[in-house]
Amino acid sequence: MARYKTGYIFKHIRNHGVDTAIQRRVKDFASQTCVILFDGTGDCIFKDSDPRLLPITGKRYSSDIEFRQFDMTIKRKNKENWDKDVFKKIGNSLLGELKNICLGGKTLIVTWKSLDVFKRIKNDGTADVYEWGDKLQYNFPKLLSDCLVEMGVASNQFSVIYRGSGQDRGSNEYRDYQNLVFLGEWHIPDTIVGEINAMFGCKCGFKDYMKSLLIQTICRTRIRQHVGLPIKVWFSSDIDYNLMESVQRYFIENSDPSCKIGGIQEPCKKYGKPEKKRFMDLVSLYPYEPKIRDSIE
């Protein structure tokens, strides 16, 4: 119902402006004046599609930003019954990377809310044959935090939050953090972008919206203090490199010319799906080596 009301209000304003009819329905309108404030990434979502955006003069950011990519050595969905000790072994190199980042300055880590894993159950008593049991969900931010503390990182030196928590978009809590780590790829439903376009009457693309989320999270750190403090943004190798390049370009275009912003090279070419015949040629290689299938996929 709340979504319907909001959508109705914006549709009415788009078509009729702020008239007496809509004022009777919304208590927040005062003195027949309505101001709609979009967040700082409204230019990403509405760029080249909405003439109602007010032009912004001057530069919005004054921090040096260094972008760095690191190897992602685990996958979100692993068919293993992980506990803390097992995870410290499987993710040893990843934890070591995160530890070094945290020791270099106060660090905000943004990752998944949970980690989906599966119980392994022997199905006939033999040692090599298993069936996959019930799916479990671990609180991944807590698991990650506990491991880092046990590895000697002070708890006040870092924070781990999950994507979509609200803390990644609307919190001042991390305004003195100098490092930001995007750990693990994530996706949002296409329907969310569709709802934004329907509600606000814009033509936002999926990549534009994803870019806006990344930018908002970066702006949780001390870049928001606007006093020229440098920050570092780390991102795992499973995150779309081209998307991160567009984020870097956004900050270059909207920062003071004296700012040093870089670390990501020109975007690489993205290829579409192979032709069916060529795809079947690839599939025919599967029997020759178990690792070929994983590599191709």
GROMACS .gro file of N, CA, C and O in nm, residues 5-100:
model
  384
    5LYS      N    1   0.086   0.421  -0.282
    5LYS     CA    2   0.062   0.562  -0.253
    5LYS      C    3   0.175   0.650  -0.307
    5LYS      O    4   0.151   0.755  -0.367
    6THR      N    5   0.299   0.605  -0.286
    6THR     CA    6   0.413   0.683  -0.334
    6THR      C    7   0.412   0.692  -0.486
    6THR      O    8   0.434   0.799  -0.544
    7GLY      N    9   0.387   0.578  -0.550
    7GLY     CA   10   0.380   0.578  -0.696
    7GLY      C   11   0.269   0.668  -0.748
    7GLY      O   12   0.286   0.740  -0.847
    8TYR      N   13   0.156   0.666  -0.681
    8TYR     CA   14   0.042   0.750  -0.721
    8TYR      C   15   0.078   0.898  -0.711
    8TYR      O   16   0.048   0.978  -0.801
    9ILE      N   17   0.144   0.935  -0.602
    9ILE     CA   18   0.180   1.075  -0.580
    9ILE      C   19   0.274   1.125  -0.690
    9ILE      O   20   0.254   1.231  -0.749
   10PHE      N   21   0.379   1.046  -0.719
   10PHE     CA   22   0.475   1.089  -0.820
   10PHE      C   23   0.414   1.093  -0.959
   10PHE      O   24   0.446   1.181  -1.039
   11LYS      N   25   0.327   0.999  -0.989
   11LYS     CA   26   0.262   1.000  -1.119
   11LYS      C   27   0.175   1.124  -1.135
   11LYS      O   28   0.173   1.189  -1.240
   12HIS      N   29   0.104   1.159  -1.029
   12HIS     CA   30   0.018   1.278  -1.033
   12HIS      C   31   0.101   1.404  -1.052
   12HIS      O   32   0.066   1.493  -1.131
   13ILE      N   33   0.214   1.413  -0.980
   13ILE     CA   34   0.299   1.532  -0.991
   13ILE      C   35   0.357   1.542  -1.132
   13ILE      O   36   0.366   1.652  -1.189
   14ARG      N   37   0.397   1.429  -1.191
   14ARG     CA   38   0.451   1.432  -1.326
   14ARG      C   39   0.349   1.484  -1.427
   14ARG      O   40   0.381   1.558  -1.518
   15ASN      N   41   0.223   1.442  -1.407
   15ASN     CA   42   0.120   1.476  -1.505
   15ASN      C   43   0.053   1.611  -1.481
   15ASN      O   44   0.012   1.678  -1.574
   16HIS      N   45   0.041   1.651  -1.353
   16HIS     CA   46  -0.039   1.769  -1.321
   16HIS      C   47   0.034   1.873  -1.238
   16HIS      O   48  -0.021   1.980  -1.211
   17GLY      N   49   0.158   1.842  -1.196
   17GLY     CA   50   0.226   1.934  -1.106
   17GLY      C   51   0.171   1.923  -0.965
   17GLY      O   52   0.090   1.835  -0.934
   18VAL      N   53   0.212   2.016  -0.880
   18VAL     CA   54   0.165   2.015  -0.741
   18VAL      C   55   0.039   2.100  -0.734
   18VAL      O   56   0.043   2.221  -0.715
   19ASP      N   57  -0.077   2.038  -0.749
   19ASP     CA   58  -0.203   2.111  -0.747
   19ASP      C   59  -0.278   2.085  -0.617
   19ASP      O   60  -0.233   2.012  -0.528
   20THR      N   61  -0.393   2.145  -0.604
   20THR     CA   62  -0.471   2.132  -0.479
   20THR      C   63  -0.516   1.989  -0.455
   20THR      O   64  -0.529   1.947  -0.340
   21ALA      N   65  -0.538   1.914  -0.562
   21ALA     CA   66  -0.583   1.776  -0.545
   21ALA      C   67  -0.480   1.692  -0.472
   21ALA      O   68  -0.513   1.615  -0.380
   22ILE      N   69  -0.354   1.706  -0.512
   22ILE     CA   70  -0.250   1.624  -0.449
   22ILE      C   71  -0.215   1.679  -0.312
   22ILE      O   72  -0.176   1.604  -0.220
   23GLN      N   73  -0.228   1.810  -0.290
   23GLN     CA   74  -0.198   1.868  -0.160
   23GLN      C   75  -0.290   1.814  -0.052
   23GLN      O   76  -0.251   1.799   0.063
   24ARG      N   77  -0.413   1.782  -0.089
   24ARG     CA   78  -0.506   1.728   0.010
   24ARG      C   79  -0.468   1.587   0.053
   24ARG      O   80  -0.509   1.541   0.158
   25ARG      N   81  -0.389   1.519  -0.031
   25ARG     CA   82  -0.354   1.380  -0.002
   25ARG      C   83  -0.220   1.365   0.070
   25ARG      O   84  -0.189   1.260   0.122
   26VAL      N   85  -0.140   1.469   0.069
   26VAL     CA   86  -0.008   1.458   0.128
   26VAL      C   87   0.010   1.564   0.234
   26VAL      O   88   0.000   1.684   0.208
   27LYS      N   89   0.037   1.522   0.357
   27LYS     CA   90   0.049   1.615   0.469
   27LYS      C   91   0.178   1.697   0.463
   27LYS      O   92   0.185   1.804   0.523
   28ASP      N   93   0.280   1.645   0.394
   28ASP     CA   94   0.412   1.709   0.398
   28ASP      C   95   0.423   1.833   0.310
   28ASP      O   96   0.523   1.902   0.314
   29PHE      N   97   0.322   1.857   0.227
   29PHE     CA   98   0.327   1.977   0.143
   29PHE      C   99   0.289   2.098   0.229
   29PHE      O  100   0.186   2.098   0.296
   30ALA      N  101   0.371   2.201   0.229
   30ALA     CA  102   0.344   2.319   0.311
   30ALA      C  103   0.348   2.444   0.225
   30ALA      O  104   0.435   2.458   0.139
   31SER      N  105   0.256   2.534   0.248
   31SER     CA  106   0.250   2.663   0.177
   31SER      C  107   0.249   2.644   0.025
   31SER      O  108   0.308   2.721  -0.050
   32GLN      N  109   0.185   2.536  -0.021
   32GLN     CA  110   0.172   2.507  -0.163
   32GLN      C  111   0.308   2.494  -0.232
   32GLN      O  112   0.323   2.523  -0.350
   33THR      N  113   0.408   2.452  -0.156
   33THR     CA  114   0.542   2.435  -0.211
   33THR      C  115   0.587   2.291  -0.188
   33THR      O  116   0.573   2.238  -0.079
   34CYS      N  117   0.639   2.229  -0.290
   34CYS     CA  118   0.688   2.091  -0.276
   34CYS      C  119   0.829   2.083  -0.333
   34CYS      O  120   0.855   2.125  -0.445
   35VAL      N  121   0.921   2.032  -0.253
   35VAL     CA  122   1.057   2.011  -0.297
   35VAL      C  123   1.088   1.862  -0.285
   35VAL      O  124   1.074   1.804  -0.178
   36ILE      N  125   1.125   1.801  -0.394
   36ILE     CA  126   1.161   1.658  -0.394
   36ILE      C  127   1.312   1.648  -0.402
   36ILE      O  128   1.373   1.696  -0.498
   37LEU      N  129   1.373   1.588  -0.302
   37LEU     CA  130   1.519   1.576  -0.298
   37LEU      C  131   1.559   1.434  -0.338
   37LEU      O  132   1.518   1.338  -0.274
   38PHE      N  133   1.641   1.423  -0.440
   38PHE     CA  134   1.699   1.294  -0.475
   38PHE      C  135   1.834   1.283  -0.406
   38PHE      O  136   1.891   1.383  -0.364
   39ASP      N  137   1.884   1.163  -0.394
   39ASP     CA  138   2.014   1.146  -0.328
   39ASP      C  139   2.126   1.193  -0.420
   39ASP      O  140   2.104   1.236  -0.533
   40GLY      N  141   2.248   1.185  -0.370
   40GLY     CA  142   2.362   1.239  -0.443
   40GLY      C  143   2.392   1.171  -0.574
   40GLY      O  144   2.471   1.222  -0.653
   41THR      N  145   2.332   1.054  -0.598
   41THR     CA  146   2.359   0.985  -0.724
   41THR      C  147   2.240   0.996  -0.819
   41THR      O  148   2.226   0.918  -0.912
   42GLY      N  149   2.154   1.093  -0.794
   42GLY     CA  150   2.041   1.114  -0.885
   42GLY      C  151   2.086   1.140  -1.027
   42GLY      O  152   2.017   1.104  -1.122
   43ASP      N  153   2.203   1.200  -1.044
   43ASP     CA  154   2.253   1.226  -1.179
   43ASP      C  155   2.287   1.098  -1.253
   43ASP      O  156   2.286   1.094  -1.376
   44CYS      N  157   2.321   0.990  -1.179
   44CYS     CA  158   2.345   0.860  -1.244
   44CYS      C  159   2.213   0.800  -1.294
   44CYS      O  160   2.205   0.747  -1.404
   45ILE      N  161   2.112   0.810  -1.209
   45ILE     CA  162   1.985   0.745  -1.239
   45ILE      C  163   1.906   0.823  -1.344
   45ILE      O  164   1.837   0.764  -1.427
   46PHE      N  165   1.915   0.956  -1.342
   46PHE     CA  166   1.832   1.038  -1.429
   46PHE      C  167   1.910   1.103  -1.543
   46PHE      O  168   1.855   1.180  -1.619
   47LYS      N  169   2.037   1.073  -1.554
   47LYS     CA  170   2.121   1.139  -1.653
   47LYS      C  171   2.068   1.119  -1.795
   47LYS      O  172   2.031   1.008  -1.834
   48ASP      N  173   2.062   1.229  -1.872
   48ASP     CA  174   2.021   1.227  -2.012
   48ASP      C  175   1.878   1.178  -2.032
   48ASP      O  176   1.839   1.142  -2.144
   49SER      N  177   1.799   1.174  -1.925
   49SER     CA  178   1.662   1.123  -1.942
   49SER      C  179   1.557   1.212  -1.877
   49SER      O  180   1.440   1.194  -1.901
   50ASP      N  181   1.599   1.307  -1.794
   50ASP     CA  182   1.500   1.385  -1.720
   50ASP      C  183   1.541   1.531  -1.713
   50ASP      O  184   1.635   1.567  -1.642
   51PRO      N  185   1.471   1.619  -1.784
   51PRO     CA  186   1.506   1.762  -1.785
   51PRO      C  187   1.474   1.832  -1.654
   51PRO      O  188   1.510   1.949  -1.636
   52ARG      N  189   1.409   1.762  -1.562
   52ARG     CA  190   1.374   1.826  -1.434
   52ARG      C  191   1.491   1.835  -1.339
   52ARG      O  192   1.484   1.903  -1.237
   53LEU      N  193   1.601   1.768  -1.369
   53LEU     CA  194   1.717   1.775  -1.281
   53LEU      C  195   1.779   1.914  -1.285
   53LEU      O  196   1.801   1.970  -1.392
   54LEU      N  197   1.806   1.969  -1.170
   54LEU     CA  198   1.872   2.099  -1.163
   54LEU      C  199   2.021   2.081  -1.186
   54LEU      O  200   2.083   1.990  -1.131
   55PRO      N  201   2.082   2.166  -1.267
   55PRO     CA  202   2.227   2.154  -1.291
   55PRO      C  203   2.305   2.185  -1.164
   55PRO      O  204   2.267   2.273  -1.086
   56ILE      N  205   2.413   2.112  -1.145
   56ILE     CA  206   2.499   2.133  -1.028
   56ILE      C  207   2.629   2.196  -1.074
   56ILE      O  208   2.697   2.145  -1.163
   57THR      N  209   2.662   2.311  -1.016
   57THR     CA  210   2.785   2.380  -1.053
   57THR      C  211   2.896   2.346  -0.953
   57THR      O  212   2.869   2.318  -0.837
   58GLY      N  213   3.020   2.350  -1.000
   58GLY     CA  214   3.131   2.319  -0.912
   58GLY      C  215   3.154   2.169  -0.899
   58GLY      O  216   3.081   2.088  -0.956
   59LYS      N  217   3.256   2.133  -0.824
   59LYS     CA  218   3.291   1.993  -0.804
   59LYS      C  219   3.246   1.947  -0.666
   59LYS      O  220   3.254   2.020  -0.568
   60ARG      N  221   3.198   1.821  -0.660
   60ARG     CA  222   3.139   1.772  -0.537
   60ARG      C  223   3.238   1.702  -0.444
   60ARG      O  224   3.211   1.685  -0.326
   61TYR      N  225   3.353   1.656  -0.497
   61TYR     CA  226   3.444   1.576  -0.417
   61TYR      C  227   3.585   1.634  -0.422
   61TYR      O  228   3.625   1.695  -0.520
   62SER      N  229   3.659   1.613  -0.314
   62SER     CA  230   3.794   1.671  -0.306
   62SER      C  231   3.897   1.572  -0.254
   62SER      O  232   4.004   1.612  -0.210
   63SER      N  233   3.866   1.442  -0.258
   63SER     CA  234   3.957   1.340  -0.206
   63SER      C  235   4.031   1.268  -0.318
   63SER      O  236   3.974   1.242  -0.424
   64ASP      N  237   4.157   1.234  -0.291
   64ASP     CA  238   4.228   1.141  -0.378
   64ASP      C  239   4.167   1.003  -0.356
   64ASP      O  240   4.140   0.963  -0.242
   65ILE      N  241   4.147   0.928  -0.463
   65ILE     CA  242   4.089   0.794  -0.453
   65ILE      C  243   4.176   0.696  -0.529
   65ILE      O  244   4.203   0.715  -0.648
   66GLU      N  245   4.218   0.592  -0.461
   66GLU     CA  246   4.296   0.486  -0.525
   66GLU      C  247   4.212   0.360  -0.529
   66GLU      O  248   4.171   0.308  -0.426
   67PHE      N  249   4.183   0.311  -0.649
   67PHE     CA  250   4.107   0.188  -0.667
   67PHE      C  251   4.204   0.071  -0.683
   67PHE      O  252   4.302   0.081  -0.757
   68ARG      N  253   4.175  -0.039  -0.615
   68ARG     CA  254   4.260  -0.157  -0.625
   68ARG      C  255   4.173  -0.283  -0.632
   68ARG      O  256   4.076  -0.297  -0.558
   69GLN      N  257   4.212  -0.374  -0.721
   69GLN     CA  258   4.143  -0.502  -0.732
   69GLN      C  259   4.223  -0.610  -0.660
   69GLN      O  260   4.346  -0.607  -0.659
   70PHE      N  261   4.154  -0.706  -0.597
   70PHE     CA  262   4.222  -0.819  -0.534
   70PHE      C  263   4.151  -0.948  -0.573
   70PHE      O  264   4.035  -0.949  -0.611
   71ASP      N  265   4.223  -1.059  -0.564
   71ASP     CA  266   4.170  -1.189  -0.606
   71ASP      C  267   4.064  -1.238  -0.508
   71ASP      O  268   4.083  -1.235  -0.386
   72MET      N  269   3.954  -1.286  -0.564
   72MET     CA  270   3.849  -1.348  -0.484
   72MET      C  271   3.870  -1.499  -0.491
   72MET      O  272   3.857  -1.560  -0.597
   73THR      N  273   3.905  -1.558  -0.378
   73THR     CA  274   3.945  -1.700  -0.378
   73THR      C  275   3.834  -1.794  -0.334
   73THR      O  276   3.855  -1.915  -0.330
   74ILE      N  277   3.717  -1.740  -0.300
   74ILE     CA  278   3.605  -1.825  -0.260
   74ILE      C  279   3.482  -1.785  -0.341
   74ILE      O  280   3.480  -1.680  -0.404
   75LYS      N  281   3.383  -1.870  -0.339
   75LYS     CA  282   3.255  -1.840  -0.403
   75LYS      C  283   3.147  -1.834  -0.296
   75LYS      O  284   3.157  -1.898  -0.191
   76ARG      N  285   3.045  -1.758  -0.324
   76ARG     CA  286   2.939  -1.741  -0.223
   76ARG      C  287   2.871  -1.873  -0.191
   76ARG      O  288   2.842  -1.903  -0.077
   77LYS      N  289   2.843  -1.951  -0.293
   77LYS     CA  290   2.776  -2.079  -0.271
   77LYS      C  291   2.879  -2.191  -0.282
   77LYS      O  292   2.929  -2.221  -0.389
   78ASN      N  293   2.908  -2.250  -0.170
   78ASN     CA  294   3.003  -2.360  -0.164
   78ASN      C  295   2.936  -2.479  -0.097
   78ASN      O  296   2.874  -2.463   0.008
   79LYS      N  297   2.948  -2.596  -0.157
   79LYS     CA  298   2.883  -2.713  -0.101
   79LYS      C  299   2.970  -2.777   0.005
   79LYS      O  300   3.016  -2.889  -0.005
   80GLU      N  301   2.996  -2.700   0.110
   80GLU     CA  302   3.076  -2.748   0.220
   80GLU      C  303   3.015  -2.698   0.350
   80GLU      O  304   2.959  -2.589   0.356
   81ASN      N  305   3.026  -2.778   0.453
   81ASN     CA  306   2.971  -2.740   0.583
   81ASN      C  307   3.076  -2.659   0.657
   81ASN      O  308   3.155  -2.711   0.735
   82TRP      N  309   3.080  -2.528   0.634
   82TRP     CA  310   3.181  -2.443   0.691
   82TRP      C  311   3.151  -2.408   0.836
   82TRP      O  312   3.039  -2.376   0.871
   83ASP      N  313   3.253  -2.414   0.918
   83ASP     CA  314   3.249  -2.346   1.046
   83ASP      C  315   3.368  -2.249   1.045
   83ASP      O  316   3.437  -2.235   0.945
   84LYS      N  317   3.391  -2.182   1.156
   84LYS     CA  318   3.494  -2.080   1.158
   84LYS      C  319   3.633  -2.137   1.128
   84LYS      O  320   3.710  -2.079   1.051
   85ASP      N  321   3.665  -2.250   1.187
   85ASP     CA  322   3.797  -2.308   1.166
   85ASP      C  323   3.817  -2.351   1.021
   85ASP      O  324   3.925  -2.331   0.963
   86VAL      N  325   3.712  -2.411   0.962
   86VAL     CA  326   3.722  -2.454   0.823
   86VAL      C  327   3.736  -2.333   0.731
   86VAL      O  328   3.816  -2.332   0.638
   87PHE      N  329   3.656  -2.228   0.759
   87PHE     CA  330   3.662  -2.110   0.674
   87PHE      C  331   3.799  -2.042   0.681
   87PHE      O  332   3.849  -1.990   0.581
   88LYS      N  333   3.862  -2.045   0.798
   88LYS     CA  334   3.994  -1.984   0.812
   88LYS      C  335   4.097  -2.056   0.726
   88LYS      O  336   4.195  -1.995   0.681
   89LYS      N  337   4.074  -2.185   0.700
   89LYS     CA  338   4.165  -2.259   0.612
   89LYS      C  339   4.132  -2.234   0.465
   89LYS      O  340   4.220  -2.206   0.383
   90ILE      N  341   4.002  -2.244   0.432
   90ILE     CA  342   3.961  -2.226   0.292
   90ILE      C  343   3.987  -2.084   0.244
   90ILE      O  344   4.034  -2.061   0.133
   91GLY      N  345   3.957  -1.987   0.329
   91GLY     CA  346   3.972  -1.847   0.290
   91GLY      C  347   4.097  -1.783   0.346
   91GLY      O  348   4.099  -1.661   0.368
   92ASN      N  349   4.201  -1.863   0.370
   92ASN     CA  350   4.322  -1.812   0.435
   92ASN      C  351   4.384  -1.695   0.360
   92ASN      O  352   4.418  -1.591   0.419
   93SER      N  353   4.402  -1.709   0.228
   93SER     CA  354   4.466  -1.601   0.151
   93SER      C  355   4.378  -1.477   0.148
   93SER      O  356   4.428  -1.364   0.154
   94LEU      N  357   4.247  -1.496   0.138
   94LEU     CA  358   4.155  -1.383   0.137
   94LEU      C  359   4.158  -1.310   0.271
   94LEU      O  360   4.165  -1.186   0.277
   95LEU      N  361   4.156  -1.386   0.380
   95LEU     CA  362   4.161  -1.325   0.513
   95LEU      C  363   4.293  -1.250   0.533
   95LEU      O  364   4.296  -1.144   0.596
   96GLY      N  365   4.401  -1.306   0.479
   96GLY     CA  366   4.530  -1.238   0.490
   96GLY      C  367   4.529  -1.104   0.417
   96GLY      O  368   4.583  -1.005   0.466
   97GLU      N  369   4.465  -1.102   0.300
   97GLU     CA  370   4.453  -0.977   0.224
   97GLU      C  371   4.373  -0.873   0.302
   97GLU      O  372   4.411  -0.756   0.313
   98LEU      N  373   4.260  -0.917   0.359
   98LEU     CA  374   4.175  -0.826   0.436
   98LEU      C  375   4.247  -0.776   0.561
   98LEU      O  376   4.233  -0.659   0.599
   99LYS      N  377   4.323  -0.863   0.624
   99LYS     CA  378   4.398  -0.824   0.743
   99LYS      C  379   4.497  -0.712   0.710
   99LYS      O  380   4.506  -0.612   0.782
  100ASN      N  381   4.569  -0.728   0.600
  100ASN     CA  382   4.667  -0.626   0.560
  100ASN      C  383   4.600  -0.492   0.531
  100ASN      O  384   4.653  -0.386   0.564
   0.00000   0.00000   0.00000
